[in-house]
Structure formats: structure tokens, C-alpha cells
Amino acid sequence: IEVPESRDCEYKEVYTPSCLKTVSAFANYLDGRIIFGIKDDRTVLGVENVQQLMLQVEHAINDEISPRPSYTLSTCTREGCQLVVLSVCKGLNPPYYYQNRAFMRSDTSTAPVDAAQLRQLVLQGCALTYEELPASKQDLSFKQLEAEFQKVLGIEALNNDLLKTLGLVNRQGYTYAGQLLSDSPGPYHASLDIARFGESSSLFLHRESLEDCSVLYQYHRVLELLDAWYAQYEQVSGFYREKRIQIPREACREALVNALVHRDYSLRVGIRVAAYPDRLEITSPGGLPSGLSLAEYLSGRISVPRNAILAQVFHRLSIMERFATGV
């Protein structure tokens, strides 16, 4: 076998109950295959009793995985040997548990999900995202958001109908996305820390914590500080003076927007912006959105917004493109 194991393909020499962890992972996150009769080093051994193995796998999944995932069992032949292929479909009702635990794939290994990932799976099973949940505050104002829409789109006022269209209000009241875009979402809900360092990380030239303010305010305030810290300068080249800039503004804007729109707001950890003399580091809580691999992310061909409502608002305000061009 020339193809190695991957995030969506695993080889098993024989059936063992541990493969049910991978079934749980595929059902929770992505379509995948387990091929029986191949060793980890890709040596093809084959399956002696195909029908017995298929029956054993079928009974194990039906008895041990809850809720029952969608899967198929088939056979194929490689190097003159018969193999059994278990194809598992990403389910519509996660989380899918094995022995009261939900699992996920990480490259070629399978591991239990943590508490934050389990919350996301539960929301997916309810056809909800975290930003669609009811806001913890219902006395919200949107002066900054209204001013932005008046400036960019020329609207007269940000009325309740527009808030509903944007997904900031539903039948239960304001959503969590609405809370994040409000003037005062509350402390710890969407904090951002920004610091400017000198020659070492122990030398603070400026430090500022942005809490209890709209994510739009955070966006504008951070860009304002970066504009001051990484100002344009002139450099003599030959007979001419050339205007140069330390960090392209497009890179600063795109990295900051990605951090604000794609961060995992279920984690009570703030975004960190660290400005050094020779580099800018922006750290956002949470890994890649579910369904997006590292290779797909780096290819720049796929855009999977973790927070679609926030992405839509930032897109309407001409702040982000939503076309996977940022990376």
C-alpha cells in the first residue's frame, strides 16, 4: 500500500475494540475509513474470514457507539488479499460517544475531546453555534455598530429588523453574537490584551487591556496603536529617498480580523497582541474550525468561518473578504 495513514484513513491489522474510538471521531468530525487487513507499516496481510469480521464490526458499532452513526462495510482486494473497509460518515447528531466519551482525529491518531470541544459538538447536534446562543445580558446598546453602518452603508438607524437580519436578535432576544458587537458586552466575554515590548519581553513600553467593549472597538483601537508603533519611514536608496513600512497594513488588518472573527468565544481566554521591534505576534484562542484541516487552511482555497454571524457583519462593513484570501 503506497498511501500512508492520514486524518481520514486508518489501517488495522485485525479488529480490536480501540477502533471504535476512531469510529466515534469520524462520526463527530469528518468522513473517514478504517481498512482491516493492513499493518501500520502498510504491509498487506489480508483478512482470513471476511464475513465474520464484518459481522463483528457491525455488532460492535451498533452496541457500543451512541447514537448509532451512519456507516457501510465493504470488501476490496489488494496484492491478492481481501480487505474489509469500514466507511463512516460525519453524523448530523453529534456527539457520538464510545464508552461515554467522544473522540476526535488529530493527524493519524485518535484522542478524547476536551470540555470545550464537547460543548461545540453538543451545539452542532442542536444545529446551533456558540454565537447563536442567548446572550447573558439583554440590556444591550449598539451605538458604535450603528455608527459603522451609517458610515459604510448609509443607513439611518440600526432598528430591530436589521438586528434580526444580521442574526443579532432572535425570538429569545439578543444572541451572543449581538452581545459581542454591543457597546458593553461585559467583562471577560471578549477581552483583548495588547502590549508593546522593547528589546526583550521583560521591557514593556505600553500595555492595554480591552475589556467590556465591542469587538469593533477592539479592531479600531488595535489598528490605531499599530499605526503609531509601526510608522512609515524614509530610507535613502542610491540617489532617492524611498518610503518604507515595517509591517504591511494589509497583513496587520487581516491577522487581527481573523483573530476577532475566528476565535473560539467559548474559551474565556483573551486575544493577545504582542508588538516587538522586529515582529508582530497575534494569538487567538482555539484551534482550526471543525471540518478544516491544516493543509486546507494553508492552501488558502477554503474559508470556514467559526463565527458566521460575526463574519457576515464584518463583511458587510467591508472589513473582511470571506473568500479565503487572507492566508
mmCIF file of C-alpha atoms in Angstrom:
data_model
loop_
_atom_site.group_PDB
_atom_site.id
_atom_site.type_symbol
_atom_site.label_atom_id
_atom_site.label_comp_id
_atom_site.label_asym_id
_atom_site.label_seq_id
_atom_site.Cartn_x
_atom_site.Cartn_y
_atom_site.Cartn_z
ATOM 1 C CA ILE A 1 0.000 0.000 0.000
ATOM 2 C CA GLU A 2 1.557 3.303 -1.095
ATOM 3 C CA VAL A 3 -0.889 5.670 0.630
ATOM 4 C CA PRO A 4 0.023 6.300 4.307
ATOM 5 C CA GLU A 5 -2.421 6.662 7.157
ATOM 6 C CA SER A 6 -3.993 10.096 7.391
ATOM 7 C CA ARG A 7 -6.583 12.091 9.285
ATOM 8 C CA ASP A 8 -9.413 10.337 7.422
ATOM 9 C CA CYS A 9 -7.857 6.892 6.863
ATOM 10 C CA GLU A 10 -6.622 4.327 9.391
ATOM 11 C CA TYR A 11 -5.187 0.831 8.903
ATOM 12 C CA LYS A 12 -5.884 -2.060 11.260
ATOM 13 C CA GLU A 13 -4.258 -5.493 11.111
ATOM 14 C CA VAL A 14 -7.213 -7.077 12.967
ATOM 15 C CA TYR A 15 -10.317 -5.840 14.731
ATOM 16 C CA THR A 16 -9.833 -4.535 18.278
ATOM 17 C CA PRO A 17 -12.321 -2.507 20.348
ATOM 18 C CA SER A 18 -9.951 0.505 20.183
ATOM 19 C CA CYS A 19 -11.016 1.098 16.571
ATOM 20 C CA LEU A 20 -14.406 2.210 17.930
ATOM 21 C CA LYS A 21 -12.675 5.368 19.190
ATOM 22 C CA THR A 22 -11.859 6.187 15.579
ATOM 23 C CA VAL A 23 -15.459 5.443 14.555
ATOM 24 C CA SER A 24 -16.584 7.988 17.163
ATOM 25 C CA ALA A 25 -14.035 10.513 15.847
ATOM 26 C CA PHE A 26 -15.126 10.131 12.219
ATOM 27 C CA ALA A 27 -18.820 10.366 13.133
ATOM 28 C CA ASN A 28 -18.144 13.524 15.162
ATOM 29 C CA TYR A 29 -15.912 15.393 12.727
ATOM 30 C CA LEU A 30 -15.340 14.008 9.214
ATOM 31 C CA ASP A 31 -15.993 11.166 6.790
ATOM 32 C CA GLY A 32 -13.326 8.515 7.190
ATOM 33 C CA ARG A 33 -12.296 4.910 6.537
ATOM 34 C CA ILE A 34 -10.822 2.102 8.612
ATOM 35 C CA ILE A 35 -9.262 -0.610 6.447
ATOM 36 C CA PHE A 36 -8.797 -4.014 8.117
ATOM 37 C CA GLY A 37 -6.066 -6.373 6.999
ATOM 38 C CA ILE A 38 -3.192 -3.863 6.737
ATOM 39 C CA LYS A 39 -0.440 -3.309 9.315
ATOM 40 C CA ASP A 40 0.636 0.158 10.479
ATOM 41 C CA ASP A 41 3.724 -0.084 8.247
ATOM 42 C CA ARG A 42 1.328 -0.622 5.262
ATOM 43 C CA THR A 43 2.138 -4.304 4.859
ATOM 44 C CA VAL A 44 -0.905 -6.068 3.389
ATOM 45 C CA LEU A 45 -1.862 -9.215 5.350
ATOM 46 C CA GLY A 46 -5.496 -9.614 4.332
ATOM 47 C CA VAL A 47 -8.489 -10.853 6.314
ATOM 48 C CA GLU A 48 -8.983 -14.609 6.763
ATOM 49 C CA ASN A 49 -12.741 -14.645 7.458
ATOM 50 C CA VAL A 50 -14.290 -11.573 5.847
ATOM 51 C CA GLN A 51 -17.912 -12.264 6.768
ATOM 52 C CA GLN A 52 -17.082 -12.966 10.407
ATOM 53 C CA LEU A 53 -15.090 -9.727 10.714
ATOM 54 C CA MET A 54 -17.832 -7.640 9.082
ATOM 55 C CA LEU A 55 -20.420 -9.119 11.434
ATOM 56 C CA GLN A 56 -18.150 -8.469 14.443
ATOM 57 C CA VAL A 57 -17.607 -4.807 13.449
ATOM 58 C CA GLU A 58 -21.302 -4.278 12.771
ATOM 59 C CA HIS A 59 -22.371 -5.654 16.155
ATOM 60 C CA ALA A 60 -19.686 -3.651 17.965
ATOM 61 C CA ILE A 61 -20.727 -0.327 16.386
ATOM 62 C CA ASN A 62 -24.429 -0.950 16.962
ATOM 63 C CA ASP A 63 -23.841 -1.907 20.599
ATOM 64 C CA GLU A 64 -21.078 0.499 21.637
ATOM 65 C CA ILE A 65 -21.494 3.779 19.693
ATOM 66 C CA SER A 66 -24.329 6.083 20.772
ATOM 67 C CA PRO A 67 -26.159 7.480 18.903
ATOM 68 C CA ARG A 68 -25.683 4.995 16.085
ATOM 69 C CA PRO A 69 -23.590 6.534 13.274
ATOM 70 C CA SER A 70 -24.086 6.102 9.537
ATOM 71 C CA TYR A 71 -21.573 3.624 8.101
ATOM 72 C CA THR A 72 -21.037 0.978 5.417
ATOM 73 C CA LEU A 73 -18.944 -2.184 5.280
ATOM 74 C CA SER A 74 -17.429 -3.374 2.029
ATOM 75 C CA THR A 75 -14.586 -5.515 0.716
ATOM 76 C CA CYS A 76 -11.748 -4.907 -1.692
ATOM 77 C CA THR A 77 -8.663 -6.773 -2.913
ATOM 78 C CA ARG A 78 -5.070 -5.547 -2.644
ATOM 79 C CA GLU A 79 -1.976 -7.541 -3.586
ATOM 80 C CA GLY A 80 -4.122 -10.654 -3.883
ATOM 81 C CA CYS A 81 -5.519 -10.286 -0.344
ATOM 82 C CA GLN A 82 -9.079 -9.496 0.727
ATOM 83 C CA LEU A 83 -9.592 -6.436 2.916
ATOM 84 C CA VAL A 84 -12.583 -5.085 4.818
ATOM 85 C CA VAL A 85 -13.315 -1.368 4.503
ATOM 86 C CA LEU A 86 -15.401 0.399 7.154
ATOM 87 C CA SER A 87 -16.586 3.797 5.832
ATOM 88 C CA VAL A 88 -18.029 6.137 8.483
ATOM 89 C CA CYS A 89 -19.979 9.287 7.597
ATOM 90 C CA LYS A 90 -19.820 12.502 9.596
ATOM 91 C CA GLY A 91 -23.059 12.435 11.567
ATOM 92 C CA LEU A 92 -25.823 15.004 11.898
ATOM 93 C CA ASN A 93 -26.394 14.378 15.616
ATOM 94 C CA PRO A 94 -23.094 14.708 17.446
ATOM 95 C CA PRO A 95 -21.615 13.996 19.881
ATOM 96 C CA TYR A 96 -21.177 10.286 19.117
ATOM 97 C CA TYR A 97 -19.944 8.509 22.226
ATOM 98 C CA TYR A 98 -17.898 5.371 22.789
ATOM 99 C CA GLN A 99 -17.841 4.258 26.436
ATOM 100 C CA ASN A 100 -19.333 7.622 27.442
ATOM 101 C CA ARG A 101 -16.556 9.586 25.730
ATOM 102 C CA ALA A 102 -16.441 11.462 22.439
ATOM 103 C CA PHE A 103 -13.312 11.294 20.288
ATOM 104 C CA MET A 104 -11.602 13.299 17.553
ATOM 105 C CA ARG A 105 -8.836 12.737 14.988
ATOM 106 C CA SER A 106 -5.506 14.533 15.219
ATOM 107 C CA ASP A 107 -3.410 13.732 12.155
ATOM 108 C CA THR A 108 -3.164 9.907 12.314
ATOM 109 C CA SER A 109 -4.090 9.470 15.992
ATOM 110 C CA THR A 110 -7.383 9.458 17.896
ATOM 111 C CA ALA A 111 -7.895 11.248 21.204
ATOM 112 C CA PRO A 112 -10.790 12.170 23.522
ATOM 113 C CA VAL A 113 -12.274 15.638 23.048
ATOM 114 C CA ASP A 114 -11.865 18.160 25.841
ATOM 115 C CA ALA A 115 -14.692 20.026 27.585
ATOM 116 C CA ALA A 116 -14.709 22.954 25.135
ATOM 117 C CA GLN A 117 -14.755 20.668 22.092
ATOM 118 C CA LEU A 118 -17.579 18.635 23.635
ATOM 119 C CA ARG A 119 -19.645 21.815 24.069
ATOM 120 C CA GLN A 120 -19.148 22.586 20.388
ATOM 121 C CA LEU A 121 -20.274 19.096 19.398
ATOM 122 C CA VAL A 122 -23.390 19.416 21.551
ATOM 123 C CA LEU A 123 -24.218 22.735 19.869
ATOM 124 C CA GLN A 124 -23.730 21.174 16.435
ATOM 125 C CA GLY A 125 -26.122 18.402 17.421
ATOM 126 C CA CYS A 126 -28.688 21.094 18.235
ATOM 127 C CA ALA A 127 -27.921 22.824 14.892
ATOM 128 C CA LEU A 128 -26.513 25.796 16.821
ATOM 129 C CA THR A 129 -23.188 27.572 17.031
ATOM 130 C CA TYR A 130 -21.874 29.285 20.150
ATOM 131 C CA GLU A 131 -22.629 32.753 18.768
ATOM 132 C CA GLU A 132 -26.290 31.778 18.244
ATOM 133 C CA LEU A 133 -26.859 31.056 21.938
ATOM 134 C CA PRO A 134 -28.873 33.570 24.001
ATOM 135 C CA ALA A 135 -26.812 36.464 25.316
ATOM 136 C CA SER A 136 -26.097 36.508 29.046
ATOM 137 C CA LYS A 137 -27.078 40.223 29.012
ATOM 138 C CA GLN A 138 -30.232 41.552 27.401
ATOM 139 C CA ASP A 139 -29.822 45.274 28.181
ATOM 140 C CA LEU A 140 -27.555 45.981 25.212
ATOM 141 C CA SER A 141 -26.857 49.085 23.141
ATOM 142 C CA PHE A 142 -25.290 49.317 19.674
ATOM 143 C CA LYS A 143 -24.134 52.924 19.232
ATOM 144 C CA GLN A 144 -20.772 52.016 17.683
ATOM 145 C CA LEU A 145 -22.255 49.359 15.406
ATOM 146 C CA GLU A 146 -24.959 51.811 14.297
ATOM 147 C CA ALA A 147 -22.329 54.482 13.556
ATOM 148 C CA GLU A 148 -20.340 51.976 11.481
ATOM 149 C CA PHE A 149 -23.389 51.006 9.405
ATOM 150 C CA GLN A 150 -24.353 54.652 8.927
ATOM 151 C CA LYS A 151 -20.843 55.452 7.697
ATOM 152 C CA VAL A 152 -20.340 52.426 5.425
ATOM 153 C CA LEU A 153 -23.867 51.617 4.208
ATOM 154 C CA GLY A 154 -25.655 54.914 4.739
ATOM 155 C CA ILE A 155 -28.474 53.514 6.887
ATOM 156 C CA GLU A 156 -30.441 55.938 9.051
ATOM 157 C CA ALA A 157 -30.785 53.778 12.157
ATOM 158 C CA LEU A 158 -29.976 50.282 13.361
ATOM 159 C CA ASN A 159 -33.516 49.049 14.000
ATOM 160 C CA ASN A 160 -34.713 45.717 15.352
ATOM 161 C CA ASP A 161 -35.465 44.335 11.882
ATOM 162 C CA LEU A 162 -31.872 44.880 10.776
ATOM 163 C CA LEU A 163 -30.587 43.323 14.001
ATOM 164 C CA LYS A 164 -32.703 40.241 13.215
ATOM 165 C CA THR A 165 -31.408 40.138 9.647
ATOM 166 C CA LEU A 166 -27.842 40.226 10.944
ATOM 167 C CA GLY A 167 -28.534 37.396 13.404
ATOM 168 C CA LEU A 168 -28.005 39.566 16.480
ATOM 169 C CA VAL A 169 -31.592 39.082 17.656
ATOM 170 C CA ASN A 170 -33.880 36.045 17.536
ATOM 171 C CA ARG A 171 -37.158 35.062 19.177
ATOM 172 C CA GLN A 172 -35.494 34.618 22.562
ATOM 173 C CA GLY A 173 -33.799 38.024 22.461
ATOM 174 C CA TYR A 174 -30.233 39.070 21.774
ATOM 175 C CA THR A 175 -27.800 36.362 20.674
ATOM 176 C CA TYR A 176 -24.247 36.003 21.913
ATOM 177 C CA ALA A 177 -23.041 37.485 18.617
ATOM 178 C CA GLY A 178 -25.165 40.541 19.408
ATOM 179 C CA GLN A 179 -23.584 40.732 22.839
ATOM 180 C CA LEU A 180 -20.085 40.689 21.334
ATOM 181 C CA LEU A 181 -20.971 43.541 18.953
ATOM 182 C CA SER A 182 -22.717 45.602 21.617
ATOM 183 C CA ASP A 183 -21.132 48.625 23.279
ATOM 184 C CA SER A 184 -20.706 46.819 26.608
ATOM 185 C CA PRO A 185 -20.737 43.013 26.332
ATOM 186 C CA GLY A 186 -19.469 42.552 29.876
ATOM 187 C CA PRO A 187 -16.032 41.667 31.268
ATOM 188 C CA TYR A 188 -14.193 38.508 30.195
ATOM 189 C CA HIS A 189 -16.542 37.811 27.280
ATOM 190 C CA ALA A 190 -14.245 39.082 24.532
ATOM 191 C CA SER A 191 -11.133 40.535 26.084
ATOM 192 C CA LEU A 192 -8.004 41.536 24.167
ATOM 193 C CA ASP A 193 -4.580 42.353 25.603
ATOM 194 C CA ILE A 194 -2.108 44.361 23.575
ATOM 195 C CA ALA A 195 1.454 45.163 24.580
ATOM 196 C CA ARG A 196 4.454 46.834 23.018
ATOM 197 C CA PHE A 197 7.843 45.450 24.011
ATOM 198 C CA GLY A 198 11.327 46.864 23.862
ATOM 199 C CA GLU A 199 14.423 44.822 23.103
ATOM 200 C CA SER A 200 13.193 41.994 25.358
ATOM 201 C CA SER A 201 9.848 40.597 26.504
ATOM 202 C CA SER A 202 10.544 41.891 30.020
ATOM 203 C CA LEU A 203 10.607 45.513 28.841
ATOM 204 C CA PHE A 204 7.049 46.843 28.482
ATOM 205 C CA LEU A 205 6.737 50.143 26.600
ATOM 206 C CA HIS A 206 2.936 50.075 26.546
ATOM 207 C CA ARG A 207 0.246 47.701 27.769
ATOM 208 C CA GLU A 208 -3.502 47.933 27.381
ATOM 209 C CA SER A 209 -6.392 45.568 28.193
ATOM 210 C CA LEU A 210 -9.541 45.981 26.118
ATOM 211 C CA GLU A 211 -12.458 44.562 28.104
ATOM 212 C CA ASP A 212 -16.194 45.212 28.215
ATOM 213 C CA CYS A 213 -16.113 46.849 24.772
ATOM 214 C CA SER A 214 -17.333 45.904 21.313
ATOM 215 C CA VAL A 215 -15.144 43.710 19.119
ATOM 216 C CA LEU A 216 -15.427 46.537 16.579
ATOM 217 C CA TYR A 217 -13.862 48.939 19.086
ATOM 218 C CA GLN A 218 -11.074 46.408 19.681
ATOM 219 C CA TYR A 219 -10.435 46.233 15.931
ATOM 220 C CA HIS A 220 -10.126 50.005 15.506
ATOM 221 C CA ARG A 221 -8.157 50.552 18.724
ATOM 222 C CA VAL A 222 -5.538 47.910 17.914
ATOM 223 C CA LEU A 223 -5.035 49.260 14.384
ATOM 224 C CA GLU A 224 -4.681 52.767 15.830
ATOM 225 C CA LEU A 225 -1.893 51.604 18.142
ATOM 226 C CA LEU A 226 -0.139 49.564 15.435
ATOM 227 C CA ASP A 227 -0.246 52.553 13.079
ATOM 228 C CA ALA A 228 1.628 54.566 15.704
ATOM 229 C CA TRP A 229 4.113 51.837 16.613
ATOM 230 C CA TYR A 230 4.980 50.744 13.078
ATOM 231 C CA ALA A 231 5.035 54.125 11.363
ATOM 232 C CA GLN A 232 6.275 54.797 7.855
ATOM 233 C CA TYR A 233 9.872 55.868 7.469
ATOM 234 C CA GLU A 234 12.173 57.005 4.664
ATOM 235 C CA GLN A 235 15.329 55.256 3.547
ATOM 236 C CA VAL A 236 17.922 56.569 1.131
ATOM 237 C CA SER A 237 18.444 54.168 -1.776
ATOM 238 C CA GLY A 238 21.002 55.390 -4.276
ATOM 239 C CA PHE A 239 20.080 58.986 -5.119
ATOM 240 C CA TYR A 240 16.492 58.747 -3.871
ATOM 241 C CA ARG A 241 14.550 58.620 -0.654
ATOM 242 C CA GLU A 242 12.053 55.752 -0.595
ATOM 243 C CA LYS A 243 9.075 55.471 1.723
ATOM 244 C CA ARG A 244 9.025 52.140 3.559
ATOM 245 C CA ILE A 245 6.853 50.477 6.163
ATOM 246 C CA GLN A 246 7.910 47.928 8.774
ATOM 247 C CA ILE A 247 4.802 45.709 8.550
ATOM 248 C CA PRO A 248 2.277 45.934 5.670
ATOM 249 C CA ARG A 249 -1.047 47.351 6.830
ATOM 250 C CA GLU A 250 -2.932 44.624 4.951
ATOM 251 C CA ALA A 251 -1.137 41.930 6.963
ATOM 252 C CA CYS A 252 -1.913 43.663 10.280
ATOM 253 C CA ARG A 253 -5.568 44.099 9.366
ATOM 254 C CA GLU A 254 -6.066 40.556 8.078
ATOM 255 C CA ALA A 255 -4.378 38.882 11.053
ATOM 256 C CA LEU A 256 -6.383 40.979 13.512
ATOM 257 C CA VAL A 257 -9.705 40.358 11.727
ATOM 258 C CA ASN A 258 -9.034 36.614 11.659
ATOM 259 C CA ALA A 259 -8.339 36.645 15.391
ATOM 260 C CA LEU A 260 -11.541 38.543 16.197
ATOM 261 C CA VAL A 261 -13.884 36.680 13.839
ATOM 262 C CA HIS A 262 -12.495 33.141 14.065
ATOM 263 C CA ARG A 263 -11.570 32.910 17.746
ATOM 264 C CA ASP A 264 -13.330 30.392 19.982
ATOM 265 C CA TYR A 265 -15.502 32.578 22.198
ATOM 266 C CA SER A 266 -16.496 29.625 24.369
ATOM 267 C CA LEU A 267 -12.982 29.821 25.850
ATOM 268 C CA ARG A 268 -12.605 32.540 28.455
ATOM 269 C CA VAL A 269 -9.147 33.436 27.181
ATOM 270 C CA GLY A 270 -8.388 36.748 25.524
ATOM 271 C CA ILE A 271 -6.678 37.533 22.245
ATOM 272 C CA ARG A 272 -3.044 38.555 22.735
ATOM 273 C CA VAL A 273 -1.335 41.100 20.501
ATOM 274 C CA ALA A 274 2.408 41.437 21.124
ATOM 275 C CA ALA A 275 4.305 44.115 19.220
ATOM 276 C CA TYR A 276 8.102 43.720 19.094
ATOM 277 C CA PRO A 277 10.662 45.892 17.281
ATOM 278 C CA ASP A 278 11.160 43.193 14.624
ATOM 279 C CA ARG A 279 7.801 41.354 14.516
ATOM 280 C CA LEU A 280 4.118 41.318 15.426
ATOM 281 C CA GLU A 281 2.513 38.295 17.113
ATOM 282 C CA ILE A 282 -1.270 37.839 17.338
ATOM 283 C CA THR A 283 -2.501 34.837 19.323
ATOM 284 C CA SER A 284 -6.154 33.799 19.144
ATOM 285 C CA PRO A 285 -7.868 31.238 21.428
ATOM 286 C CA GLY A 286 -8.979 27.986 19.820
ATOM 287 C CA GLY A 287 -7.641 25.764 17.064
ATOM 288 C CA LEU A 288 -8.832 25.443 13.489
ATOM 289 C CA PRO A 289 -12.615 25.365 12.953
ATOM 290 C CA SER A 290 -14.233 21.939 12.782
ATOM 291 C CA GLY A 291 -14.011 20.427 9.302
ATOM 292 C CA LEU A 292 -10.917 22.399 8.240
ATOM 293 C CA SER A 293 -7.546 20.655 8.108
ATOM 294 C CA LEU A 294 -4.181 22.383 8.400
ATOM 295 C CA ALA A 295 -3.384 21.616 4.756
ATOM 296 C CA GLU A 296 -6.704 23.121 3.587
ATOM 297 C CA TYR A 297 -6.121 26.196 5.742
ATOM 298 C CA LEU A 298 -2.613 26.778 4.418
ATOM 299 C CA SER A 299 -3.718 26.251 0.820
ATOM 300 C CA GLY A 300 -5.906 29.367 1.131
ATOM 301 C CA ARG A 301 -8.651 27.824 -1.021
ATOM 302 C CA ILE A 302 -11.276 27.200 1.675
ATOM 303 C CA SER A 303 -12.919 29.637 4.075
ATOM 304 C CA VAL A 304 -14.673 28.085 7.089
ATOM 305 C CA PRO A 305 -15.789 30.839 9.486
ATOM 306 C CA ARG A 306 -16.098 29.649 13.068
ATOM 307 C CA ASN A 307 -18.470 32.539 13.796
ATOM 308 C CA ALA A 308 -20.566 33.066 10.658
ATOM 309 C CA ILE A 309 -22.668 35.884 12.139
ATOM 310 C CA LEU A 310 -19.617 37.942 13.096
ATOM 311 C CA ALA A 311 -18.077 37.183 9.703
ATOM 312 C CA GLN A 312 -21.213 38.457 7.963
ATOM 313 C CA VAL A 313 -21.212 41.730 9.929
ATOM 314 C CA PHE A 314 -17.504 42.340 9.279
ATOM 315 C CA HIS A 315 -18.077 41.536 5.600
ATOM 316 C CA ARG A 316 -20.984 43.991 5.331
ATOM 317 C CA LEU A 317 -18.769 46.654 6.882
ATOM 318 C CA SER A 318 -16.082 45.917 4.221
ATOM 319 C CA ILE A 319 -13.614 44.835 6.891
ATOM 320 C CA MET A 320 -13.149 41.245 5.720
ATOM 321 C CA GLU A 321 -13.497 39.445 2.382
ATOM 322 C CA ARG A 322 -14.770 35.952 3.395
ATOM 323 C CA PHE A 323 -13.025 34.478 0.360
ATOM 324 C CA ALA A 324 -10.040 32.673 1.899
ATOM 325 C CA THR A 325 -7.589 35.245 0.526
ATOM 326 C CA GLY A 326 -6.184 36.284 3.906
ATOM 327 C CA VAL A 327 -3.701 33.477 4.474
#
